[in-house]
XYZ file of C-alpha atoms in Angstrom:
678
model
C 5.334 3.734 -34.549
C 6.845 5.658 -31.652
C 8.390 9.026 -32.527
C 12.164 9.037 -31.895
C 11.910 11.970 -29.462
C 9.241 10.113 -27.491
C 11.260 6.889 -27.578
C 14.334 8.714 -26.250
C 12.143 10.306 -23.556
C 10.820 6.948 -22.365
C 14.307 5.427 -22.222
C 15.657 8.444 -20.306
C 12.720 8.430 -17.922
C 13.147 4.747 -17.173
C 16.839 5.202 -16.413
C 16.234 8.209 -14.158
C 13.303 6.571 -12.388
C 15.138 3.298 -11.775
C 17.545 4.937 -9.301
C 15.920 6.190 -6.060
C 18.652 8.809 -5.647
C 17.121 10.640 -8.618
C 13.476 10.694 -7.680
C 10.874 8.914 -5.552
C 8.180 6.523 -6.781
C 5.732 8.299 -9.151
C 7.592 11.542 -8.428
C 8.635 14.120 -10.980
C 8.015 14.287 -14.708
C 9.991 14.464 -17.937
C 9.286 15.740 -21.430
C 10.503 15.964 -25.009
C 9.582 18.218 -27.915
C 9.599 17.056 -31.527
C 7.868 17.182 -34.872
C 5.384 14.847 -36.517
C 3.196 15.059 -39.579
C -0.331 16.181 -38.780
C -2.560 13.459 -40.304
C -5.264 16.050 -41.005
C -3.210 18.715 -42.818
C -0.236 16.684 -43.914
C 1.958 19.470 -42.540
C 4.598 19.204 -39.796
C 3.320 19.939 -36.289
C 5.403 20.609 -33.167
C 4.436 18.342 -30.278
C 5.210 17.974 -26.585
C 5.413 14.513 -25.045
C 5.271 14.714 -21.236
C 4.776 12.160 -18.481
C 1.079 12.149 -17.599
C -0.541 12.628 -14.230
C 0.087 9.861 -11.709
C 2.624 7.879 -13.730
C 5.990 6.541 -12.567
C 9.205 7.370 -14.416
C 10.833 4.019 -13.732
C 8.033 2.088 -15.439
C 6.855 4.744 -17.926
C 5.527 3.479 -21.255
C 4.219 5.312 -24.301
C 0.667 5.006 -22.940
C 1.745 7.041 -19.917
C 2.664 10.102 -22.000
C 0.406 13.080 -22.622
C 0.787 14.432 -26.170
C 0.060 18.122 -26.782
C 0.415 20.609 -29.656
C 3.052 23.162 -28.745
C 1.522 26.026 -30.751
C -1.756 25.736 -28.849
C -0.044 25.227 -25.487
C 2.117 28.323 -25.978
C -0.928 30.306 -27.123
C -2.351 29.841 -23.617
C 0.141 32.451 -22.407
C -1.948 35.114 -24.171
C -5.180 34.083 -22.426
C -3.664 33.357 -19.015
C -5.889 35.165 -16.468
C -3.251 35.409 -13.726
C -2.044 33.396 -10.761
C -5.344 33.710 -8.861
C -7.088 31.765 -11.646
C -4.219 29.574 -12.834
C -6.062 26.358 -11.989
C -8.392 27.080 -14.928
C -5.471 26.418 -17.264
C -5.416 22.708 -16.389
C -8.842 22.180 -17.965
C -7.663 24.177 -20.974
C -4.889 21.621 -21.589
C -7.604 19.354 -23.009
C -7.921 21.739 -25.956
C -4.225 21.448 -26.757
C -4.093 17.654 -27.036
C -2.904 16.016 -30.241
C -5.182 13.254 -31.468
C -6.537 11.342 -28.484
C -3.870 12.975 -26.357
C -2.650 9.938 -24.435
C -2.503 10.185 -20.628
C -4.068 13.034 -18.658
C -1.719 16.077 -18.560
C -0.281 16.811 -15.127
C -0.163 20.132 -13.293
C 3.510 20.477 -14.342
C 2.726 20.430 -18.072
C 3.184 24.213 -18.433
C 6.717 23.993 -17.027
C 7.686 21.554 -19.766
C 5.881 23.261 -22.606
C 6.906 26.865 -21.898
C 10.600 26.288 -21.127
C 12.581 26.831 -24.332
C 14.422 23.521 -24.390
C 13.829 20.338 -26.352
C 14.064 18.142 -23.264
C 13.127 18.932 -19.651
C 13.390 16.876 -16.427
C 11.626 17.773 -13.186
C 12.783 15.487 -10.367
C 12.606 15.059 -6.590
C 16.085 13.865 -5.521
C 16.830 13.815 -1.796
C 20.056 15.779 -2.326
C 18.320 18.466 -4.368
C 15.396 18.809 -1.956
C 17.866 19.091 0.933
C 19.230 22.271 -0.687
C 15.702 23.377 -1.605
C 14.538 23.115 2.026
C 17.610 24.672 3.650
C 16.949 28.008 5.361
C 19.660 29.614 3.197
C 18.916 27.545 0.105
C 19.358 30.438 -2.290
C 22.874 31.197 -1.030
C 23.766 27.491 -1.021
C 22.564 27.126 -4.608
C 24.917 29.869 -5.765
C 27.771 28.463 -3.682
C 27.365 24.870 -4.845
C 26.449 25.339 -8.506
C 27.641 28.817 -9.455
C 25.727 30.284 -12.393
C 24.866 26.875 -13.833
C 21.828 26.431 -11.549
C 19.362 29.163 -10.594
C 17.312 29.421 -7.385
C 13.521 29.659 -7.782
C 11.585 30.701 -4.646
C 8.758 28.379 -3.570
C 5.687 28.558 -5.731
C 2.898 26.021 -5.898
C 3.170 23.913 -9.087
C 1.102 25.311 -11.930
C 1.016 27.612 -14.927
C 2.712 30.523 -13.178
C 5.634 28.356 -12.108
C 6.012 27.332 -15.749
C 6.147 30.990 -16.782
C 8.655 31.737 -14.005
C 11.054 28.967 -15.022
C 10.735 29.861 -18.722
C 11.679 33.444 -17.870
C 14.606 32.307 -15.703
C 16.000 30.144 -18.492
C 15.669 32.999 -20.988
C 17.461 35.375 -18.615
C 20.191 32.854 -17.755
C 21.376 31.220 -21.007
C 24.332 29.690 -19.163
C 22.048 27.772 -16.746
C 21.339 24.067 -17.105
C 18.575 23.963 -14.500
C 17.198 25.305 -11.253
C 16.505 24.471 -7.635
C 12.815 24.886 -6.831
C 12.554 26.188 -3.269
C 10.940 23.691 -0.909
C 10.268 21.312 -3.773
C 12.897 19.770 -6.068
C 14.929 20.403 -9.218
C 14.344 21.065 -12.909
C 16.983 20.603 -15.637
C 16.948 20.856 -19.416
C 18.979 20.172 -22.542
C 18.948 20.373 -26.330
C 19.087 16.585 -26.519
C 17.744 13.803 -24.322
C 21.302 12.847 -23.389
C 22.164 16.424 -22.404
C 19.046 16.815 -20.252
C 19.767 13.541 -18.443
C 23.413 14.492 -17.988
C 22.445 17.888 -16.561
C 19.907 16.348 -14.186
C 22.450 13.869 -12.865
C 25.106 16.573 -12.527
C 22.826 18.666 -10.316
C 21.866 15.638 -8.201
C 25.398 14.322 -7.812
C 26.934 17.752 -7.225
C 24.441 18.441 -4.432
C 25.084 15.017 -2.892
C 28.858 15.500 -3.080
C 28.633 18.910 -1.396
C 26.509 17.504 1.431
C 28.914 14.600 1.902
C 31.972 16.856 1.988
C 30.641 19.805 3.965
C 27.803 18.315 6.023
C 28.003 17.951 9.802
C 28.648 14.397 10.996
C 25.640 14.301 13.337
C 22.992 16.590 11.848
C 20.228 15.032 13.960
C 22.115 15.629 17.213
C 23.415 13.121 19.718
C 21.913 9.714 20.451
C 19.364 9.919 23.275
C 19.959 7.311 25.955
C 17.234 4.669 25.906
C 16.168 5.484 22.350
C 18.728 3.259 20.638
C 17.413 0.475 18.365
C 16.362 -2.740 20.065
C 17.937 -5.979 18.874
C 16.293 -7.149 15.596
C 14.270 -9.996 17.114
C 13.159 -7.886 20.071
C 12.105 -4.896 17.975
C 10.148 -7.023 15.525
C 8.385 -8.765 18.404
C 7.493 -5.382 19.867
C 6.400 -4.114 16.456
C 4.095 -7.106 16.038
C 2.648 -6.550 19.516
C 1.974 -2.857 18.807
C 0.826 -3.241 15.199
C -2.879 -4.011 15.885
C -3.211 -0.982 18.153
C -1.437 1.313 15.719
C -3.445 0.079 12.755
C -6.661 0.636 14.676
C -5.603 4.226 15.410
C -4.574 4.882 11.811
C -7.929 3.454 10.652
C -10.187 5.419 13.013
C -11.759 7.356 10.138
C -11.176 4.902 7.299
C -9.690 1.364 7.191
C -6.033 1.350 6.155
C -3.421 -1.237 5.206
C -0.062 -0.961 6.958
C 3.631 -1.464 6.309
C 6.517 -1.759 8.787
C 10.045 -0.439 8.222
C 12.988 -0.847 10.579
C 15.807 0.215 8.265
C 18.968 1.790 9.656
C 17.944 5.192 8.249
C 14.692 5.141 10.221
C 16.144 3.739 13.452
C 18.974 6.261 13.492
C 16.548 9.193 13.095
C 14.357 7.814 15.896
C 17.320 7.648 18.274
C 18.436 11.286 17.947
C 17.877 14.533 19.848
C 16.194 16.334 16.966
C 13.564 13.644 16.335
C 10.659 15.503 17.913
C 11.312 19.035 16.598
C 12.122 17.892 13.061
C 9.172 15.498 12.881
C 6.907 18.331 14.021
C 8.047 20.493 11.080
C 6.694 17.899 8.678
C 7.795 17.164 5.113
C 8.147 19.779 2.358
C 8.125 18.316 -1.157
C 4.469 18.071 -2.268
C 4.933 14.446 -3.340
C 6.114 13.648 0.182
C 3.404 15.155 2.348
C 0.582 14.140 0.033
C 1.584 10.563 0.924
C 2.791 11.004 4.490
C 0.385 13.708 5.719
C 1.653 16.956 7.163
C 3.572 15.300 9.992
C 3.940 11.878 11.661
C 2.744 10.679 15.051
C 5.815 10.086 17.235
C 5.692 7.885 20.330
C 7.578 9.863 22.980
C 8.729 6.877 25.032
C 12.085 5.069 25.151
C 12.665 1.804 23.341
C 12.314 -0.313 26.488
C 8.863 1.056 27.404
C 6.447 -1.806 28.049
C 3.789 -2.812 25.528
C 1.040 -1.719 27.913
C 2.638 1.669 28.560
C 3.289 2.175 24.846
C -0.310 1.335 23.903
C -1.737 3.694 26.509
C 0.506 6.539 25.347
C -0.188 5.874 21.648
C -3.904 6.251 22.299
C -3.337 9.556 24.104
C -1.112 10.842 21.316
C -3.673 9.772 18.715
C -6.348 11.946 20.317
C -3.910 14.840 20.362
C -2.896 14.196 16.737
C -6.522 14.228 15.586
C -7.190 17.466 17.434
C -4.069 19.067 15.935
C -4.995 17.953 12.430
C -8.522 19.304 12.821
C -7.031 22.626 13.959
C -4.741 22.625 10.899
C -7.728 22.047 8.638
C -9.874 24.670 10.368
C -7.074 27.250 10.231
C -6.725 27.204 6.450
C -9.945 25.757 5.009
C -12.271 28.030 3.054
C -15.845 27.562 1.899
C -14.449 26.091 -1.346
C -12.117 23.596 0.334
C -12.849 19.873 0.013
C -14.123 18.180 3.180
C -11.517 16.937 5.633
C -10.254 13.548 4.469
C -9.593 12.070 7.875
C -7.505 13.159 10.830
C -5.489 9.977 11.462
C -1.726 9.728 10.932
C -0.240 8.052 7.866
C 3.163 7.653 9.551
C 3.703 6.416 13.126
C 7.241 6.420 14.541
C 8.192 4.203 17.495
C 11.721 4.790 18.864
C 13.890 1.693 19.011
C 11.340 -0.204 16.913
C 10.696 1.477 13.572
C 8.108 3.127 11.356
C 4.537 2.120 10.543
C 3.115 3.633 7.358
C -0.457 3.390 6.094
C -2.479 3.714 2.919
C -5.522 2.496 1.027
C -3.587 -0.591 -0.117
C -0.267 -2.253 0.594
C 1.598 -0.510 -2.212
C 0.374 2.908 -1.066
C 1.329 2.106 2.534
C 4.783 0.889 1.500
C 5.387 3.900 -0.735
C 4.278 6.269 2.046
C 7.034 4.754 4.176
C 9.529 5.139 1.338
C 8.553 8.800 1.008
C 9.124 9.389 4.706
C 12.568 7.830 4.359
C 13.130 10.357 1.554
C 12.002 13.080 3.966
C 14.456 11.857 6.621
C 17.254 12.024 4.049
C 16.175 15.542 3.083
C 16.109 16.686 6.711
C 19.540 15.168 7.326
C 21.006 16.934 4.318
C 19.454 20.321 5.112
C 20.428 20.137 8.787
C 23.970 19.077 7.929
C 24.762 22.329 6.081
C 22.029 24.685 7.289
C 18.652 24.535 9.037
C 15.746 22.500 7.704
C 13.006 24.965 6.716
C 10.087 23.340 4.895
C 7.252 25.276 3.282
C 4.622 26.616 5.664
C 1.596 24.680 6.869
C -0.577 27.115 4.947
C 1.180 26.233 1.693
C 0.987 22.538 2.541
C -2.754 22.899 3.052
C -3.123 24.685 -0.298
C -1.700 21.595 -1.972
C -3.175 18.880 0.246
C -6.683 20.315 -0.194
C -6.157 21.686 -3.689
C -9.253 21.355 -5.893
C -7.044 19.771 -8.574
C -5.718 17.215 -6.100
C -9.267 16.446 -4.992
C -10.295 15.949 -8.628
C -7.415 13.495 -9.066
C -8.589 11.528 -6.013
C -12.150 11.469 -7.330
C -10.906 9.928 -10.582
C -9.485 6.918 -8.779
C -11.403 3.688 -9.514
C -13.919 2.512 -6.948
C -12.170 0.117 -4.530
C -12.972 -3.588 -4.711
C -15.155 -5.202 -2.059
C -12.266 -6.541 0.026
C -9.869 -3.611 -0.396
C -8.002 -2.727 2.848
C -8.795 -6.188 4.274
C -5.995 -8.510 5.376
C -6.850 -12.210 5.143
C -5.028 -15.197 6.621
C -5.986 -18.582 5.164
C -4.621 -21.768 6.711
C -3.768 -24.789 4.586
C -3.823 -22.477 1.580
C -0.972 -23.814 -0.557
C -3.386 -26.064 -2.435
C -6.986 -27.105 -2.900
C -9.836 -25.232 -1.243
C -7.500 -22.949 0.717
C -5.642 -21.869 -2.401
C -8.904 -21.190 -4.209
C -10.077 -19.050 -1.277
C -6.809 -17.110 -1.194
C -6.995 -16.555 -4.945
C -10.563 -15.232 -4.791
C -9.874 -12.915 -1.854
C -6.794 -11.475 -3.563
C -8.814 -10.919 -6.741
C -11.337 -8.956 -4.686
C -8.665 -6.605 -3.330
C -7.607 -8.283 -0.076
C -4.015 -8.669 1.075
C -3.548 -12.393 1.608
C -1.354 -14.404 3.954
C -1.076 -18.011 2.791
C -0.292 -20.158 5.814
C 0.708 -23.763 5.249
C 2.746 -26.516 6.856
C 5.027 -26.408 3.794
C 6.713 -22.993 3.606
C 8.034 -23.415 0.063
C 4.595 -24.318 -1.257
C 3.029 -21.433 0.681
C 5.474 -18.966 -0.825
C 5.016 -20.408 -4.305
C 1.228 -20.123 -4.005
C 1.593 -16.522 -2.814
C 3.871 -15.689 -5.742
C 1.180 -16.902 -8.124
C -1.148 -14.215 -6.768
C 1.309 -11.347 -7.279
C 4.157 -9.619 -5.489
C 4.452 -9.163 -1.737
C 2.101 -6.165 -1.904
C -0.609 -8.734 -2.691
C 0.298 -11.929 -0.841
C 2.948 -13.579 1.282
C 3.494 -17.206 2.263
C 4.203 -18.217 5.859
C 4.780 -21.511 7.625
C 2.208 -22.569 10.179
C 1.664 -25.848 11.969
C -1.830 -25.202 13.331
C -1.340 -27.708 16.156
C 1.402 -25.495 17.599
C 0.308 -22.310 19.344
C 3.772 -20.731 19.079
C 3.910 -21.446 15.345
C 0.489 -19.866 14.884
C 1.572 -16.755 16.773
C 4.658 -16.473 14.557
C 2.460 -16.663 11.455
C 0.117 -13.977 12.756
C 3.081 -11.791 13.727
C 4.364 -12.103 10.161
C 0.924 -11.150 8.873
C 0.639 -7.978 10.952
C 4.196 -6.915 10.143
C 3.546 -7.453 6.444
C 0.173 -5.724 6.183
C -0.347 -3.869 9.463
C -3.015 -6.104 10.962
C -5.623 -8.754 10.290
C -9.301 -8.657 9.294
C -10.313 -12.039 7.969
C -9.254 -15.523 9.049
C -10.176 -18.741 7.276
C -9.727 -21.974 9.243
C -9.181 -24.301 6.319
C -6.203 -26.470 7.306
C -7.188 -30.100 7.581
C -6.607 -33.726 6.771
C -8.766 -36.806 6.773
C -8.419 -40.456 7.664
C -11.175 -42.645 6.275
C -11.481 -45.597 8.682
C -14.293 -47.482 10.420
C -14.577 -47.278 14.205
C -12.707 -50.507 14.980
C -9.760 -49.528 12.771
C -9.506 -45.941 14.029
C -6.610 -45.697 16.443
C -6.209 -43.295 19.323
C -3.404 -41.660 17.325
C -5.783 -41.226 14.361
C -8.341 -39.578 16.638
C -5.764 -37.258 18.209
C -4.277 -36.244 14.860
C -7.668 -35.348 13.381
C -8.689 -33.339 16.424
C -5.296 -31.674 16.854
C -5.240 -30.353 13.288
C -8.864 -29.288 12.908
C -10.603 -28.901 16.289
C -7.598 -27.777 18.315
C -5.972 -26.069 15.332
C -9.050 -23.976 14.551
C -9.370 -23.073 18.219
C -5.735 -21.941 18.436
C -5.892 -19.932 15.205
C -9.155 -18.256 16.188
C -7.850 -17.430 19.659
C -4.640 -15.842 18.376
C -6.446 -13.970 15.603
C -9.198 -12.722 17.902
C -6.617 -10.886 20.036
C -5.579 -8.887 16.964
C -9.138 -8.282 15.769
C -10.314 -7.091 19.188
C -7.342 -4.768 19.702
C -7.750 -3.183 16.257
C -11.389 -2.354 16.969
C -12.295 -2.780 13.288
C -14.543 -5.838 13.522
C -13.591 -8.730 11.280
C -14.504 -12.204 10.041
C -13.581 -15.710 11.104
C -14.609 -18.466 8.703
C -14.518 -22.192 9.401
C -14.355 -24.588 6.469
C -16.311 -27.351 8.123
C -18.037 -30.120 6.164
C -21.296 -31.693 5.223
C -20.078 -34.448 7.525
C -20.490 -32.142 10.530
C -24.238 -32.786 10.297
C -24.406 -36.001 8.236
C -23.487 -39.423 9.579
C -21.525 -41.089 6.793
C -19.773 -44.442 7.030
C -16.151 -45.046 8.002
C -15.092 -41.558 9.110
C -15.735 -41.322 12.846
C -12.647 -39.210 13.636
C -13.057 -36.827 10.693
C -16.784 -36.233 11.100
C -16.549 -35.807 14.874
C -13.880 -33.129 14.560
C -15.872 -31.375 11.836
C -18.845 -31.294 14.214
C -16.514 -29.756 16.790
C -15.550 -27.042 14.295
C -19.190 -26.419 13.444
C -20.065 -25.754 17.061
C -17.004 -23.519 17.498
C -18.637 -21.288 14.887
C -21.763 -20.883 16.997
C -19.865 -20.437 20.249
C -17.497 -17.806 18.874
C -20.248 -15.963 17.014
C -21.923 -15.380 20.371
C -18.725 -14.475 22.209
C -17.095 -12.206 19.631
C -20.173 -10.423 18.362
C -19.781 -7.554 20.811
C -16.522 -6.631 19.026
C -18.165 -6.604 15.613
C -16.468 -9.881 14.682
C -18.611 -12.211 12.571
C -18.031 -15.964 12.738
C -19.517 -18.200 10.064
C -18.977 -21.651 8.610
C -19.098 -23.382 5.257
C -20.061 -27.020 4.767
C -18.608 -28.343 1.497
C -19.005 -31.870 0.215
C -17.472 -33.902 -2.551
C -14.719 -31.453 -3.461
C -12.486 -33.917 -5.245
C -10.632 -32.002 -7.948
C -7.766 -29.953 -6.540
C -8.348 -31.240 -3.035
C -5.297 -32.023 -0.925
C -7.367 -34.259 1.345
C -8.649 -36.427 -1.501
C -5.209 -36.636 -3.110
C -3.630 -37.852 0.133
C -5.549 -41.127 0.298
C -9.006 -40.075 1.463
C -10.261 -40.230 -2.143
C -9.052 -43.776 -2.620
C -10.648 -44.863 0.662
C -13.967 -43.171 -0.117
C -13.988 -44.688 -3.616
C -13.393 -48.124 -2.103
C -16.185 -47.545 0.403
C -18.596 -46.720 -2.426
C -17.298 -49.458 -4.758
C -16.189 -47.146 -7.589
C -12.964 -46.089 -9.296
C -11.168 -43.148 -7.652
C -11.158 -41.085 -10.879
C -14.958 -41.346 -10.941
C -15.416 -40.061 -7.394
C -16.242 -36.476 -8.390
C -18.899 -37.631 -10.854
C -20.253 -40.046 -8.241
C -20.647 -37.301 -5.655
C -22.274 -35.044 -8.247
C -24.868 -37.636 -9.215
C -26.015 -38.125 -5.644
C -26.721 -34.400 -5.223
C -29.984 -32.626 -5.874
C -28.422 -30.325 -8.498
C -26.303 -33.089 -10.091
C -23.305 -30.729 -10.147
C -19.721 -31.383 -9.133
C -18.425 -29.116 -6.350
C -15.067 -27.440 -7.022
C -12.725 -25.507 -4.686
C -13.769 -22.280 -6.428
C -17.367 -22.807 -5.294
C -16.243 -22.861 -1.667
C -14.196 -19.724 -2.324
C -17.331 -18.031 -3.670
C -19.084 -18.698 -0.373
C -16.187 -17.205 1.601
C -16.327 -14.123 -0.622
C -20.048 -13.634 -0.027
C -19.888 -14.270 3.725
C -17.069 -11.767 4.193
C -18.314 -9.164 1.739
C -20.562 -6.144 2.291
C -23.818 -7.886 1.424
C -23.846 -10.150 4.499
C -22.590 -7.599 7.008
C -25.331 -8.584 9.475
C -24.897 -12.359 9.306
C -23.065 -14.387 11.954
C -23.308 -17.920 13.326
C -24.406 -19.248 9.939
C -23.340 -22.429 8.138
C -23.649 -22.351 4.351
C -23.799 -25.709 2.535
C -21.706 -25.852 -0.652
C -22.579 -29.407 -1.635
C -24.816 -29.115 -4.724
C -27.688 -30.236 -2.512
C -27.482 -33.145 -0.076
C -30.919 -33.489 1.499
C -29.662 -35.643 4.367
C -27.322 -32.812 5.361
C -29.903 -30.020 5.327
C -29.421 -27.872 8.417
C -32.413 -27.900 10.741
């Protein structure tokens, strides 16, 4: 049964975390103190419930709380070895846990435990950080809040900061909280309601002051030529630049991308102070840990050509990497973790928008959200003062903090297809849907392309939210429609790594009944369609420079001469040879091209449900519902082939185990000797 103090804490945390004006995703932490009966002694014991490391306030549950004994936590003050060794105190938290302790305690635990208040909130609101990063933040704090809020000079989060804030509260009994220089806010209260009320008062009071007293154009005047392009034009340009930018952001390690062209971003990109403010970087630790020290900014006007923009982006990337290496070299010590990569996490393109990157779609999206927070902070600070973030040296101390490195090392090992973006055609049902499902389960971001948009979107929704999969419309016989689908893919996930040519249909007719229209339809959808999809995708794969996979779902019929399917089998043979041709042509770019030859996939198959099954059953003189069993009995293994078995083959061909295999066709037919490849 949840303790009432903990229950109140969770409810308060969820309310505070649900509103982005209060704090960013996974930012800040909250706590409550209360009493429970110690099951060992039967005596009351004072406890601290505090949001654990890495959790999110908006979605916090009881399992996300760390639970510590207050007497043991407070006793740590007597053994504290000083600020030079304060990191040792984090490991000591393990010896203060109550029972199994719940979630891992965060670095801010001392702040919550040592402050003499029943409830404490530490948050990262844009309005509060704007005051915290203003050059005269201390004076502004006194002016805005009077004696109710106290200024705390920048100090890296940890045990000493907890001692500092505890001392400030003791010395200022009238105070309800403090502004943490360069960082955020902390508030407290005797009850959960009072703590929440005090937090919101600080946030809203800061926001109201900025709104009333802030300059109207804190980022300076609009620079001619840097205004936002029209929506359609800027998204077209973003899609054209996305493969290049993703390749640059993935030079050291593959990344997933996210594109943002919100008004907040576009306005910042159009102003005089873009370059100098971007160069100062972000300040709140939660921000720059996600966004890196500073973004890469394309220094060209909105109407610069794609070719000119790409050339300049590549020059700026080399410069960015050199600058980041210099930053690392300037502050790294023998104890510092190795450099984690010198590529940008945020790329800003005037007139177009922002590209953000991370190890998965959610991380990439959140990195972009954090940079929007940073823009808001810079606007607020510049509107009433001068934006003055913490120094690069202090940023480095946090970015390459041993405790931060330990947190990264605790992350689960990524799945085989993590960071990979897959586009599967004809994926709203049958084999395509099974492939999309398997790839998503293995960590890929999936674009389900289908002739029917509603079905594509419904199939995508079954796999998860838009961080996992999206549905797009694509008529594979139409080159323009294919390009639109690929543009949607790169805008959604930054680029493309894996393409599955699965879209198809089949007409089961003998030669004399096969019309010219039948022949053209079969070849348009599968032979021409696969060609068009591969051609459009290859442009993205080549420009990214990250290699990639193209898979053709061909057929046993590409090598086996069955009755009454001249148009279908001929086009499948065309697809099979496209595999070999493209494997040879695209190999120099690290792009593998392979095929899969299924047979007898009846259950869940769109082709069989659309009339092919009935025709094949008639050809073989059996009932349609018995077709799967019939196909199974004619195989060597006597096993029915399901869509999931084809998906397994796609997984293996595109996974790490077959990294040196291209130009191969894998039969997934339970063994059809007449179709053995030779």
